[in-house]
Amino acid sequence: MSIERKDEYDHGEWLKEKDLTPIETTFLTTLIWLDRRFRIVDYLELLETLYYRVNLQMPKSHTEQYGLDNKFWYWYPLYALGSFSTIAYVVAAISGALLGFYYSPSTAGDPSTAYNQLTFIMTELNFGFMLRSLHRWSAQVMVAAVFLHMLRVYFTGAYKEPRELNWLLGIVLISLTMVFGYTGYLLPWDQLSYWAGQIGVEMSLSVPLIGEWVAQLLFGGFALTQATLQRMYILHVFLLPFVVTTLIAVHIGIVWMQGIAEPH
Ligand code: HEM
């Protein structure tokens, strides 16, 4: 059986009959124009069905199950730590993208181009000091917030069934947050970066059997060179942003599907 689409239906007449405001008319005309080309209403309906199906399958949250809607538990403010981590991440991402317009991951020169660009951002660029400070502070606030969020989840027992997988995903997230911090720490290519990098190389080399391979892979060799800075840069501004953004979305998606846990 084929489904007939009413593409020839005169929406113009229909809109006139409705006695709409100009804004409503513009909105609907645009929607109809787009729908005729991309069937967006069909896809929106599909999404809606999916939304209800997903919600039907999920277990009730403890709030629903025990009718706790109107009780205030004094630790509730700590339930904001996950959102706080997300906000810090967004601020770091935006300020980082803006810093990217001025930074250059090059070890050439003495001091290096990377360091010179940082100096430029801090001393000459309008609002540069503020931009870099925003980036560093939001990054550090994120690390602290993620750690405290993890403690909150642990002490309220929110990691228990059915939320085990989100706990494991959280472990991956906190690890990647720290890799974000470490790779970023090396980017100014100053003394702190350099010696932190040196420690990283030596830690990699201390891995049994595959140590040399690990150092090669992560640091581009056993000494700190252009290859090292370039790796840290690509990890920091390309790979990690994609992976962490996706994982945070999945993590929050799972919270949305399962509902928030009440303390056990
Ligand atoms: C980038 C790091 C992270 C972000 C952005 C994040 C975000 C969130 C958000 C927004 C929530 C909703 C509830 C709340 O805010 O407390 C949540 C819940 C949860 N998170 Fe995270 N989280 C992160 C890291 C972690 C870590 C490190 C763990 C543990 C290893 C974890 C485990 C969980 C669990 C089990 C829940 C469900 C809690 C409940 O239902 O009460 N998350 N997360």
PDB file of C-alpha atoms and ligand atoms in Angstrom:
ATOM      1  CA  MET A   1       0.000   0.000   0.000  1.00  0.00           C
ATOM      2  CA  SER A   2       1.417   3.372  -0.892  1.00  0.00           C
ATOM      3  CA  ILE A   3       0.993   6.406   1.301  1.00  0.00           C
ATOM      4  CA  GLU A   4      -0.269   9.448  -0.558  1.00  0.00           C
ATOM      5  CA  ARG A   5       1.520  12.681   0.230  1.00  0.00           C
ATOM      6  CA  LYS A   6      -0.578  15.796  -0.197  1.00  0.00           C
ATOM      7  CA  ASP A   7       2.157  17.822  -1.876  1.00  0.00           C
ATOM      8  CA  GLU A   8      -0.305  19.681  -4.046  1.00  0.00           C
ATOM      9  CA  TYR A   9      -2.395  20.875  -1.101  1.00  0.00           C
ATOM     10  CA  ASP A  10      -2.774  24.660  -1.227  1.00  0.00           C
ATOM     11  CA  HIS A  11      -1.203  25.785   2.023  1.00  0.00           C
ATOM     12  CA  GLY A  12      -1.490  29.436   0.997  1.00  0.00           C
ATOM     13  CA  GLU A  13      -5.296  29.310   1.234  1.00  0.00           C
ATOM     14  CA  TRP A  14      -5.145  27.367   4.466  1.00  0.00           C
ATOM     15  CA  LEU A  15      -2.797  29.936   6.033  1.00  0.00           C
ATOM     16  CA  LYS A  16      -5.042  32.837   4.997  1.00  0.00           C
ATOM     17  CA  GLU A  17      -8.077  31.241   6.652  1.00  0.00           C
ATOM     18  CA  LYS A  18      -6.206  30.936   9.959  1.00  0.00           C
ATOM     19  CA  ASP A  19      -5.965  34.640  10.767  1.00  0.00           C
ATOM     20  CA  LEU A  20      -2.351  34.420  11.982  1.00  0.00           C
ATOM     21  CA  THR A  21       0.147  37.081  13.039  1.00  0.00           C
ATOM     22  CA  PRO A  22       2.924  37.903  10.509  1.00  0.00           C
ATOM     23  CA  ILE A  23       5.466  36.020  12.661  1.00  0.00           C
ATOM     24  CA  GLU A  24       3.289  32.895  12.753  1.00  0.00           C
ATOM     25  CA  THR A  25       2.673  33.096   9.005  1.00  0.00           C
ATOM     26  CA  THR A  26       6.411  33.432   8.294  1.00  0.00           C
ATOM     27  CA  PHE A  27       7.203  30.526  10.617  1.00  0.00           C
ATOM     28  CA  LEU A  28       4.596  28.243   9.067  1.00  0.00           C
ATOM     29  CA  THR A  29       5.447  29.224   5.486  1.00  0.00           C
ATOM     30  CA  THR A  30       9.121  28.429   6.167  1.00  0.00           C
ATOM     31  CA  LEU A  31       8.208  25.162   7.852  1.00  0.00           C
ATOM     32  CA  ILE A  32       5.988  24.090   4.955  1.00  0.00           C
ATOM     33  CA  TRP A  33       8.668  25.077   2.409  1.00  0.00           C
ATOM     34  CA  LEU A  34      11.273  23.011   4.277  1.00  0.00           C
ATOM     35  CA  ASP A  35       8.864  20.121   4.866  1.00  0.00           C
ATOM     36  CA  ARG A  36       8.076  19.781   1.170  1.00  0.00           C
ATOM     37  CA  ARG A  37      11.786  19.355   0.506  1.00  0.00           C
ATOM     38  CA  PHE A  38      13.099  17.440   3.538  1.00  0.00           C
ATOM     39  CA  ARG A  39       9.993  15.807   5.120  1.00  0.00           C
ATOM     40  CA  ILE A  40      11.038  17.280   8.454  1.00  0.00           C
ATOM     41  CA  VAL A  41       7.610  16.816  10.054  1.00  0.00           C
ATOM     42  CA  ASP A  42       7.842  13.057   9.420  1.00  0.00           C
ATOM     43  CA  TYR A  43      11.245  12.959  11.076  1.00  0.00           C
ATOM     44  CA  LEU A  44      10.069  15.069  14.016  1.00  0.00           C
ATOM     45  CA  GLU A  45       7.186  12.637  14.532  1.00  0.00           C
ATOM     46  CA  LEU A  46       9.608   9.738  14.406  1.00  0.00           C
ATOM     47  CA  LEU A  47      11.729  11.425  17.092  1.00  0.00           C
ATOM     48  CA  GLU A  48       8.655  12.022  19.216  1.00  0.00           C
ATOM     49  CA  THR A  49       7.626   8.351  19.020  1.00  0.00           C
ATOM     50  CA  LEU A  50      11.174   7.344  19.918  1.00  0.00           C
ATOM     51  CA  TYR A  51      11.145   9.705  22.895  1.00  0.00           C
ATOM     52  CA  TYR A  52       7.972   8.137  24.307  1.00  0.00           C
ATOM     53  CA  ARG A  53       9.148   4.579  23.647  1.00  0.00           C
ATOM     54  CA  VAL A  54      12.466   5.198  25.408  1.00  0.00           C
ATOM     55  CA  ASN A  55      10.717   6.732  28.392  1.00  0.00           C
ATOM     56  CA  LEU A  56       8.213   3.876  28.613  1.00  0.00           C
ATOM     57  CA  GLN A  57      10.988   1.293  28.809  1.00  0.00           C
ATOM     58  CA  MET A  58      12.964   2.987  31.554  1.00  0.00           C
ATOM     59  CA  PRO A  59      12.645   2.159  35.229  1.00  0.00           C
ATOM     60  CA  LYS A  60      11.002   4.785  37.419  1.00  0.00           C
ATOM     61  CA  SER A  61      13.354   7.101  39.266  1.00  0.00           C
ATOM     62  CA  HIS A  62      13.298   6.826  43.031  1.00  0.00           C
ATOM     63  CA  THR A  63      11.625  10.233  43.200  1.00  0.00           C
ATOM     64  CA  GLU A  64       8.703   8.834  41.213  1.00  0.00           C
ATOM     65  CA  GLN A  65       8.686   5.465  42.910  1.00  0.00           C
ATOM     66  CA  TYR A  66       8.582   6.723  46.483  1.00  0.00           C
ATOM     67  CA  GLY A  67       6.680   9.964  45.849  1.00  0.00           C
ATOM     68  CA  LEU A  68       9.549  12.149  47.055  1.00  0.00           C
ATOM     69  CA  ASP A  69       8.703  15.080  44.792  1.00  0.00           C
ATOM     70  CA  ASN A  70       8.085  17.577  47.558  1.00  0.00           C
ATOM     71  CA  LYS A  71      10.904  16.539  49.934  1.00  0.00           C
ATOM     72  CA  PHE A  72      14.067  18.632  50.049  1.00  0.00           C
ATOM     73  CA  TRP A  73      17.211  16.739  50.853  1.00  0.00           C
ATOM     74  CA  TYR A  74      20.035  19.009  52.023  1.00  0.00           C
ATOM     75  CA  TRP A  75      22.634  17.412  49.815  1.00  0.00           C
ATOM     76  CA  TYR A  76      20.647  18.238  46.662  1.00  0.00           C
ATOM     77  CA  PRO A  77      22.855  21.226  45.742  1.00  0.00           C
ATOM     78  CA  LEU A  78      25.651  18.702  45.179  1.00  0.00           C
ATOM     79  CA  TYR A  79      23.508  17.187  42.423  1.00  0.00           C
ATOM     80  CA  ALA A  80      24.393  20.289  40.400  1.00  0.00           C
ATOM     81  CA  LEU A  81      28.051  19.282  40.174  1.00  0.00           C
ATOM     82  CA  GLY A  82      27.563  17.319  36.943  1.00  0.00           C
ATOM     83  CA  SER A  83      25.947  20.327  35.282  1.00  0.00           C
ATOM     84  CA  PHE A  84      28.670  22.507  36.772  1.00  0.00           C
ATOM     85  CA  SER A  85      31.278  20.273  35.083  1.00  0.00           C
ATOM     86  CA  THR A  86      29.398  20.620  31.794  1.00  0.00           C
ATOM     87  CA  ILE A  87      29.261  24.416  32.039  1.00  0.00           C
ATOM     88  CA  ALA A  88      32.990  24.600  32.862  1.00  0.00           C
ATOM     89  CA  TYR A  89      33.650  22.360  29.846  1.00  0.00           C
ATOM     90  CA  VAL A  90      31.631  24.603  27.520  1.00  0.00           C
ATOM     91  CA  VAL A  91      33.430  27.737  28.780  1.00  0.00           C
ATOM     92  CA  ALA A  92      36.808  26.015  28.286  1.00  0.00           C
ATOM     93  CA  ALA A  93      35.810  24.903  24.784  1.00  0.00           C
ATOM     94  CA  ILE A  94      34.714  28.380  23.680  1.00  0.00           C
ATOM     95  CA  SER A  95      37.678  30.237  25.219  1.00  0.00           C
ATOM     96  CA  GLY A  96      40.016  27.531  23.856  1.00  0.00           C
ATOM     97  CA  ALA A  97      38.639  27.903  20.331  1.00  0.00           C
ATOM     98  CA  LEU A  98      39.265  31.667  20.564  1.00  0.00           C
ATOM     99  CA  LEU A  99      42.819  31.145  21.876  1.00  0.00           C
ATOM    100  CA  GLY A 100      43.360  28.916  18.853  1.00  0.00           C
ATOM    101  CA  PHE A 101      43.259  31.985  16.609  1.00  0.00           C
ATOM    102  CA  TYR A 102      46.500  33.258  18.184  1.00  0.00           C
ATOM    103  CA  TYR A 103      48.417  30.206  19.374  1.00  0.00           C
ATOM    104  CA  SER A 104      50.878  28.303  17.216  1.00  0.00           C
ATOM    105  CA  PRO A 105      52.246  24.866  18.206  1.00  0.00           C
ATOM    106  CA  SER A 106      55.818  25.483  17.097  1.00  0.00           C
ATOM    107  CA  THR A 107      59.030  24.868  19.051  1.00  0.00           C
ATOM    108  CA  ALA A 108      61.093  26.860  16.508  1.00  0.00           C
ATOM    109  CA  GLY A 109      63.135  29.775  17.847  1.00  0.00           C
ATOM    110  CA  ASP A 110      64.403  30.716  21.286  1.00  0.00           C
ATOM    111  CA  PRO A 111      62.111  31.314  23.069  1.00  0.00           C
ATOM    112  CA  SER A 112      59.850  29.087  20.979  1.00  0.00           C
ATOM    113  CA  THR A 113      57.068  30.447  18.760  1.00  0.00           C
ATOM    114  CA  ALA A 114      54.537  28.713  21.028  1.00  0.00           C
ATOM    115  CA  TYR A 115      55.873  30.583  24.074  1.00  0.00           C
ATOM    116  CA  ASN A 116      56.086  33.853  22.133  1.00  0.00           C
ATOM    117  CA  GLN A 117      52.466  33.524  21.053  1.00  0.00           C
ATOM    118  CA  LEU A 118      51.453  32.967  24.669  1.00  0.00           C
ATOM    119  CA  THR A 119      53.394  36.094  25.669  1.00  0.00           C
ATOM    120  CA  PHE A 120      51.662  37.982  22.897  1.00  0.00           C
ATOM    121  CA  ILE A 121      48.235  36.799  24.102  1.00  0.00           C
ATOM    122  CA  MET A 122      49.053  37.778  27.691  1.00  0.00           C
ATOM    123  CA  THR A 123      50.634  41.175  27.079  1.00  0.00           C
ATOM    124  CA  GLU A 124      49.437  42.638  23.776  1.00  0.00           C
ATOM    125  CA  LEU A 125      46.207  41.029  22.583  1.00  0.00           C
ATOM    126  CA  ASN A 126      43.075  42.903  23.656  1.00  0.00           C
ATOM    127  CA  PHE A 127      41.342  40.825  26.332  1.00  0.00           C
ATOM    128  CA  GLY A 128      44.045  38.185  25.796  1.00  0.00           C
ATOM    129  CA  PHE A 129      44.907  37.959  29.482  1.00  0.00           C
ATOM    130  CA  MET A 130      41.225  37.499  30.269  1.00  0.00           C
ATOM    131  CA  LEU A 131      40.758  34.885  27.536  1.00  0.00           C
ATOM    132  CA  ARG A 132      43.676  32.768  28.713  1.00  0.00           C
ATOM    133  CA  SER A 133      42.640  33.114  32.346  1.00  0.00           C
ATOM    134  CA  LEU A 134      39.100  32.050  31.482  1.00  0.00           C
ATOM    135  CA  HIS A 135      40.492  28.996  29.739  1.00  0.00           C
ATOM    136  CA  ARG A 136      42.839  27.994  32.569  1.00  0.00           C
ATOM    137  CA  TRP A 137      40.309  28.638  35.326  1.00  0.00           C
ATOM    138  CA  SER A 138      37.444  26.855  33.605  1.00  0.00           C
ATOM    139  CA  ALA A 139      39.733  23.884  32.957  1.00  0.00           C
ATOM    140  CA  GLN A 140      40.736  23.691  36.611  1.00  0.00           C
ATOM    141  CA  VAL A 141      37.191  24.239  37.860  1.00  0.00           C
ATOM    142  CA  MET A 142      36.114  21.399  35.578  1.00  0.00           C
ATOM    143  CA  VAL A 143      38.675  18.991  37.056  1.00  0.00           C
ATOM    144  CA  ALA A 144      37.574  19.892  40.596  1.00  0.00           C
ATOM    145  CA  ALA A 145      33.854  19.737  39.753  1.00  0.00           C
ATOM    146  CA  VAL A 146      34.166  16.363  37.993  1.00  0.00           C
ATOM    147  CA  PHE A 147      36.024  14.940  40.988  1.00  0.00           C
ATOM    148  CA  LEU A 148      33.437  16.258  43.475  1.00  0.00           C
ATOM    149  CA  HIS A 149      30.626  15.041  41.195  1.00  0.00           C
ATOM    150  CA  MET A 150      32.182  11.587  41.323  1.00  0.00           C
ATOM    151  CA  LEU A 151      32.268  11.743  45.139  1.00  0.00           C
ATOM    152  CA  ARG A 152      28.606  12.800  45.189  1.00  0.00           C
ATOM    153  CA  VAL A 153      27.663   9.873  42.952  1.00  0.00           C
ATOM    154  CA  TYR A 154      29.657   7.496  45.150  1.00  0.00           C
ATOM    155  CA  PHE A 155      28.320   8.652  48.509  1.00  0.00           C
ATOM    156  CA  THR A 156      24.685   8.696  47.381  1.00  0.00           C
ATOM    157  CA  GLY A 157      25.112   5.186  45.948  1.00  0.00           C
ATOM    158  CA  ALA A 158      24.009   6.458  42.543  1.00  0.00           C
ATOM    159  CA  TYR A 159      26.495   4.139  40.792  1.00  0.00           C
ATOM    160  CA  LYS A 160      24.409   1.060  41.705  1.00  0.00           C
ATOM    161  CA  GLU A 161      22.090  -0.862  39.384  1.00  0.00           C
ATOM    162  CA  PRO A 162      20.882   0.255  36.828  1.00  0.00           C
ATOM    163  CA  ARG A 163      23.550   2.977  36.565  1.00  0.00           C
ATOM    164  CA  GLU A 164      26.753   0.877  36.491  1.00  0.00           C
ATOM    165  CA  LEU A 165      27.531   1.686  32.868  1.00  0.00           C
ATOM    166  CA  ASN A 166      27.231   5.420  33.445  1.00  0.00           C
ATOM    167  CA  TRP A 167      29.654   5.075  36.363  1.00  0.00           C
ATOM    168  CA  LEU A 168      32.138   3.317  34.059  1.00  0.00           C
ATOM    169  CA  LEU A 169      31.608   5.985  31.414  1.00  0.00           C
ATOM    170  CA  GLY A 170      32.290   8.525  34.191  1.00  0.00           C
ATOM    171  CA  ILE A 171      35.650   6.863  34.902  1.00  0.00           C
ATOM    172  CA  VAL A 172      36.538   7.273  31.228  1.00  0.00           C
ATOM    173  CA  LEU A 173      35.394  10.912  31.390  1.00  0.00           C
ATOM    174  CA  ILE A 174      37.450  11.818  34.467  1.00  0.00           C
ATOM    175  CA  SER A 175      40.506  10.149  32.887  1.00  0.00           C
ATOM    176  CA  LEU A 176      40.041  12.058  29.637  1.00  0.00           C
ATOM    177  CA  THR A 177      39.495  15.290  31.605  1.00  0.00           C
ATOM    178  CA  MET A 178      42.938  14.762  33.116  1.00  0.00           C
ATOM    179  CA  VAL A 179      44.487  13.990  29.712  1.00  0.00           C
ATOM    180  CA  PHE A 180      42.884  17.258  28.522  1.00  0.00           C
ATOM    181  CA  GLY A 181      44.591  19.049  31.420  1.00  0.00           C
ATOM    182  CA  TYR A 182      47.962  17.418  30.817  1.00  0.00           C
ATOM    183  CA  THR A 183      48.063  18.039  27.061  1.00  0.00           C
ATOM    184  CA  GLY A 184      47.018  21.660  27.633  1.00  0.00           C
ATOM    185  CA  TYR A 185      49.685  22.117  30.307  1.00  0.00           C
ATOM    186  CA  LEU A 186      52.402  21.329  27.751  1.00  0.00           C
ATOM    187  CA  LEU A 187      51.181  23.816  25.138  1.00  0.00           C
ATOM    188  CA  PRO A 188      52.791  27.037  26.526  1.00  0.00           C
ATOM    189  CA  TRP A 189      56.145  25.235  26.103  1.00  0.00           C
ATOM    190  CA  ASP A 190      57.602  27.015  29.121  1.00  0.00           C
ATOM    191  CA  GLN A 191      59.702  25.458  31.887  1.00  0.00           C
ATOM    192  CA  LEU A 192      56.666  23.974  33.624  1.00  0.00           C
ATOM    193  CA  SER A 193      55.487  22.413  30.352  1.00  0.00           C
ATOM    194  CA  TYR A 194      58.916  21.155  29.474  1.00  0.00           C
ATOM    195  CA  TRP A 195      59.563  19.352  32.737  1.00  0.00           C
ATOM    196  CA  ALA A 196      56.011  18.022  32.948  1.00  0.00           C
ATOM    197  CA  GLY A 197      56.645  16.624  29.465  1.00  0.00           C
ATOM    198  CA  GLN A 198      59.916  15.088  30.633  1.00  0.00           C
ATOM    199  CA  ILE A 199      58.105  13.360  33.500  1.00  0.00           C
ATOM    200  CA  GLY A 200      55.518  12.081  30.988  1.00  0.00           C
ATOM    201  CA  VAL A 201      58.224  10.600  28.758  1.00  0.00           C
ATOM    202  CA  GLU A 202      59.877   8.908  31.721  1.00  0.00           C
ATOM    203  CA  MET A 203      56.579   7.567  33.023  1.00  0.00           C
ATOM    204  CA  SER A 204      55.856   6.134  29.584  1.00  0.00           C
ATOM    205  CA  LEU A 205      59.318   4.554  29.430  1.00  0.00           C
ATOM    206  CA  SER A 206      58.698   2.906  32.802  1.00  0.00           C
ATOM    207  CA  VAL A 207      55.781   0.873  31.401  1.00  0.00           C
ATOM    208  CA  PRO A 208      56.987  -2.755  31.307  1.00  0.00           C
ATOM    209  CA  LEU A 209      57.768  -4.288  27.887  1.00  0.00           C
ATOM    210  CA  ILE A 210      56.054  -1.677  25.706  1.00  0.00           C
ATOM    211  CA  GLY A 211      57.495   1.463  27.398  1.00  0.00           C
ATOM    212  CA  GLU A 212      59.564   2.648  24.444  1.00  0.00           C
ATOM    213  CA  TRP A 213      56.666   2.123  22.106  1.00  0.00           C
ATOM    214  CA  VAL A 214      54.344   4.116  24.396  1.00  0.00           C
ATOM    215  CA  ALA A 215      56.823   7.027  24.583  1.00  0.00           C
ATOM    216  CA  GLN A 216      57.159   7.019  20.797  1.00  0.00           C
ATOM    217  CA  LEU A 217      53.417   6.976  20.321  1.00  0.00           C
ATOM    218  CA  LEU A 218      52.513   9.669  22.854  1.00  0.00           C
ATOM    219  CA  PHE A 219      55.557  11.939  22.790  1.00  0.00           C
ATOM    220  CA  GLY A 220      57.020  11.282  19.342  1.00  0.00           C
ATOM    221  CA  GLY A 221      60.337  10.067  20.804  1.00  0.00           C
ATOM    222  CA  PHE A 222      62.346   9.950  24.032  1.00  0.00           C
ATOM    223  CA  ALA A 223      63.185  13.665  24.120  1.00  0.00           C
ATOM    224  CA  LEU A 224      60.887  16.666  23.845  1.00  0.00           C
ATOM    225  CA  THR A 225      60.781  17.968  20.294  1.00  0.00           C
ATOM    226  CA  GLN A 226      58.450  19.548  17.771  1.00  0.00           C
ATOM    227  CA  ALA A 227      56.832  16.109  17.379  1.00  0.00           C
ATOM    228  CA  THR A 228      55.905  16.166  21.085  1.00  0.00           C
ATOM    229  CA  LEU A 229      54.272  19.593  21.004  1.00  0.00           C
ATOM    230  CA  GLN A 230      52.421  18.766  17.809  1.00  0.00           C
ATOM    231  CA  ARG A 231      50.990  15.580  19.322  1.00  0.00           C
ATOM    232  CA  MET A 232      49.865  17.380  22.469  1.00  0.00           C
ATOM    233  CA  TYR A 233      48.291  20.087  20.321  1.00  0.00           C
ATOM    234  CA  ILE A 234      46.281  17.744  18.097  1.00  0.00           C
ATOM    235  CA  LEU A 235      45.154  15.688  21.097  1.00  0.00           C
ATOM    236  CA  HIS A 236      44.126  18.866  22.926  1.00  0.00           C
ATOM    237  CA  VAL A 237      42.356  20.777  20.176  1.00  0.00           C
ATOM    238  CA  PHE A 238      41.086  18.052  17.851  1.00  0.00           C
ATOM    239  CA  LEU A 239      40.844  14.512  19.176  1.00  0.00           C
ATOM    240  CA  LEU A 240      39.823  15.086  22.800  1.00  0.00           C
ATOM    241  CA  PRO A 241      37.160  17.739  22.065  1.00  0.00           C
ATOM    242  CA  PHE A 242      35.335  15.342  19.714  1.00  0.00           C
ATOM    243  CA  VAL A 243      35.612  12.326  21.985  1.00  0.00           C
ATOM    244  CA  VAL A 244      34.819  14.116  25.271  1.00  0.00           C
ATOM    245  CA  THR A 245      31.893  16.092  23.813  1.00  0.00           C
ATOM    246  CA  THR A 246      30.375  12.874  22.468  1.00  0.00           C
ATOM    247  CA  LEU A 247      30.895  10.996  25.731  1.00  0.00           C
ATOM    248  CA  ILE A 248      29.413  13.821  27.847  1.00  0.00           C
ATOM    249  CA  ALA A 249      26.367  13.816  25.550  1.00  0.00           C
ATOM    250  CA  VAL A 250      25.974  10.037  25.969  1.00  0.00           C
ATOM    251  CA  HIS A 251      26.523  10.336  29.757  1.00  0.00           C
ATOM    252  CA  ILE A 252      23.843  12.999  30.139  1.00  0.00           C
ATOM    253  CA  GLY A 253      21.594  11.131  27.682  1.00  0.00           C
ATOM    254  CA  ILE A 254      21.750   8.087  29.960  1.00  0.00           C
ATOM    255  CA  VAL A 255      20.881  10.249  33.007  1.00  0.00           C
ATOM    256  CA  TRP A 256      17.941  11.590  31.034  1.00  0.00           C
ATOM    257  CA  MET A 257      16.754   8.071  30.152  1.00  0.00           C
ATOM    258  CA  GLN A 258      17.212   6.571  33.621  1.00  0.00           C
ATOM    259  CA  GLY A 259      16.176   9.533  35.732  1.00  0.00           C
ATOM    260  CA  ILE A 260      18.239  10.810  38.640  1.00  0.00           C
ATOM    261  CA  ALA A 261      18.863   8.377  41.506  1.00  0.00           C
ATOM    262  CA  GLU A 262      17.572   9.092  44.979  1.00  0.00           C
ATOM    263  CA  PRO A 263      19.958   8.236  47.822  1.00  0.00           C
ATOM    264  CA  HIS A 264      19.908   4.498  48.666  1.00  0.00           C
TER     265      HIS A 264
HETATM  266  C1  HEM B   1      33.218  15.322  32.129  1.00  0.00           C
HETATM  267  C2  HEM B   1      32.812  14.822  33.252  1.00  0.00           C
HETATM  268  C3  HEM B   1      31.374  14.631  33.671  1.00  0.00           C
HETATM  269  C4  HEM B   1      30.254  15.342  33.324  1.00  0.00           C
HETATM  270  C5  HEM B   1      30.166  16.572  32.416  1.00  0.00           C
HETATM  271  C6  HEM B   1      29.122  14.719  33.998  1.00  0.00           C
HETATM  272  C7  HEM B   1      27.807  15.165  33.921  1.00  0.00           C
HETATM  273  C8  HEM B   1      26.755  14.604  34.648  1.00  0.00           C
HETATM  274  C9  HEM B   1      25.460  15.204  34.856  1.00  0.00           C
HETATM  275  C10 HEM B   1      25.016  16.577  34.304  1.00  0.00           C
HETATM  276  C11 HEM B   1      24.723  14.353  35.614  1.00  0.00           C
HETATM  277  C12 HEM B   1      23.309  14.610  36.147  1.00  0.00           C
HETATM  278  C13 HEM B   1      23.284  14.561  37.672  1.00  0.00           C
HETATM  279  C14 HEM B   1      24.253  15.413  38.390  1.00  0.00           C
HETATM  280  O1  HEM B   1      24.622  16.471  37.832  1.00  0.00           O
HETATM  281  O2  HEM B   1      24.695  15.043  39.497  1.00  0.00           O
HETATM  282  C15 HEM B   1      25.534  13.187  35.863  1.00  0.00           C
HETATM  283  C16 HEM B   1      25.129  12.048  36.550  1.00  0.00           C
HETATM  284  C17 HEM B   1      25.918  10.924  36.787  1.00  0.00           C
HETATM  285  N1  HEM B   1      27.283  10.854  36.622  1.00  0.00           N
HETATM  286 FE1  HEM B   1      28.411  12.242  35.688  1.00  0.00          FE
HETATM  287  N2  HEM B   1      29.574  13.634  34.709  1.00  0.00           N
HETATM  288  C18 HEM B   1      30.947  13.550  34.551  1.00  0.00           C
HETATM  289  C19 HEM B   1      31.813  12.648  35.170  1.00  0.00           C
HETATM  290  C20 HEM B   1      31.395  11.566  35.928  1.00  0.00           C
HETATM  291  C21 HEM B   1      32.271  10.712  36.700  1.00  0.00           C
HETATM  292  C22 HEM B   1      33.772  10.898  36.837  1.00  0.00           C
HETATM  293  C23 HEM B   1      31.483   9.736  37.251  1.00  0.00           C
HETATM  294  C24 HEM B   1      31.884   8.562  38.102  1.00  0.00           C
HETATM  295  C25 HEM B   1      32.904   7.791  37.859  1.00  0.00           C
HETATM  296  C26 HEM B   1      30.113   9.986  36.831  1.00  0.00           C
HETATM  297  C27 HEM B   1      29.019   9.190  37.119  1.00  0.00           C
HETATM  298  C28 HEM B   1      27.706   9.606  37.039  1.00  0.00           C
HETATM  299  C29 HEM B   1      26.555   8.800  37.435  1.00  0.00           C
HETATM  300  C30 HEM B   1      26.573   7.349  37.939  1.00  0.00           C
HETATM  301  C31 HEM B   1      25.437   9.637  37.280  1.00  0.00           C
HETATM  302  C32 HEM B   1      23.973   9.291  37.622  1.00  0.00           C
HETATM  303  C33 HEM B   1      23.750   9.875  39.001  1.00  0.00           C
HETATM  304  C34 HEM B   1      22.333   9.819  39.494  1.00  0.00           C
HETATM  305  O3  HEM B   1      21.467   9.278  38.800  1.00  0.00           O
HETATM  306  O4  HEM B   1      22.105  10.336  40.603  1.00  0.00           O
HETATM  307  N3  HEM B   1      30.091  11.134  36.065  1.00  0.00           N
HETATM  308  N4  HEM B   1      26.779  13.366  35.279  1.00  0.00           N
END
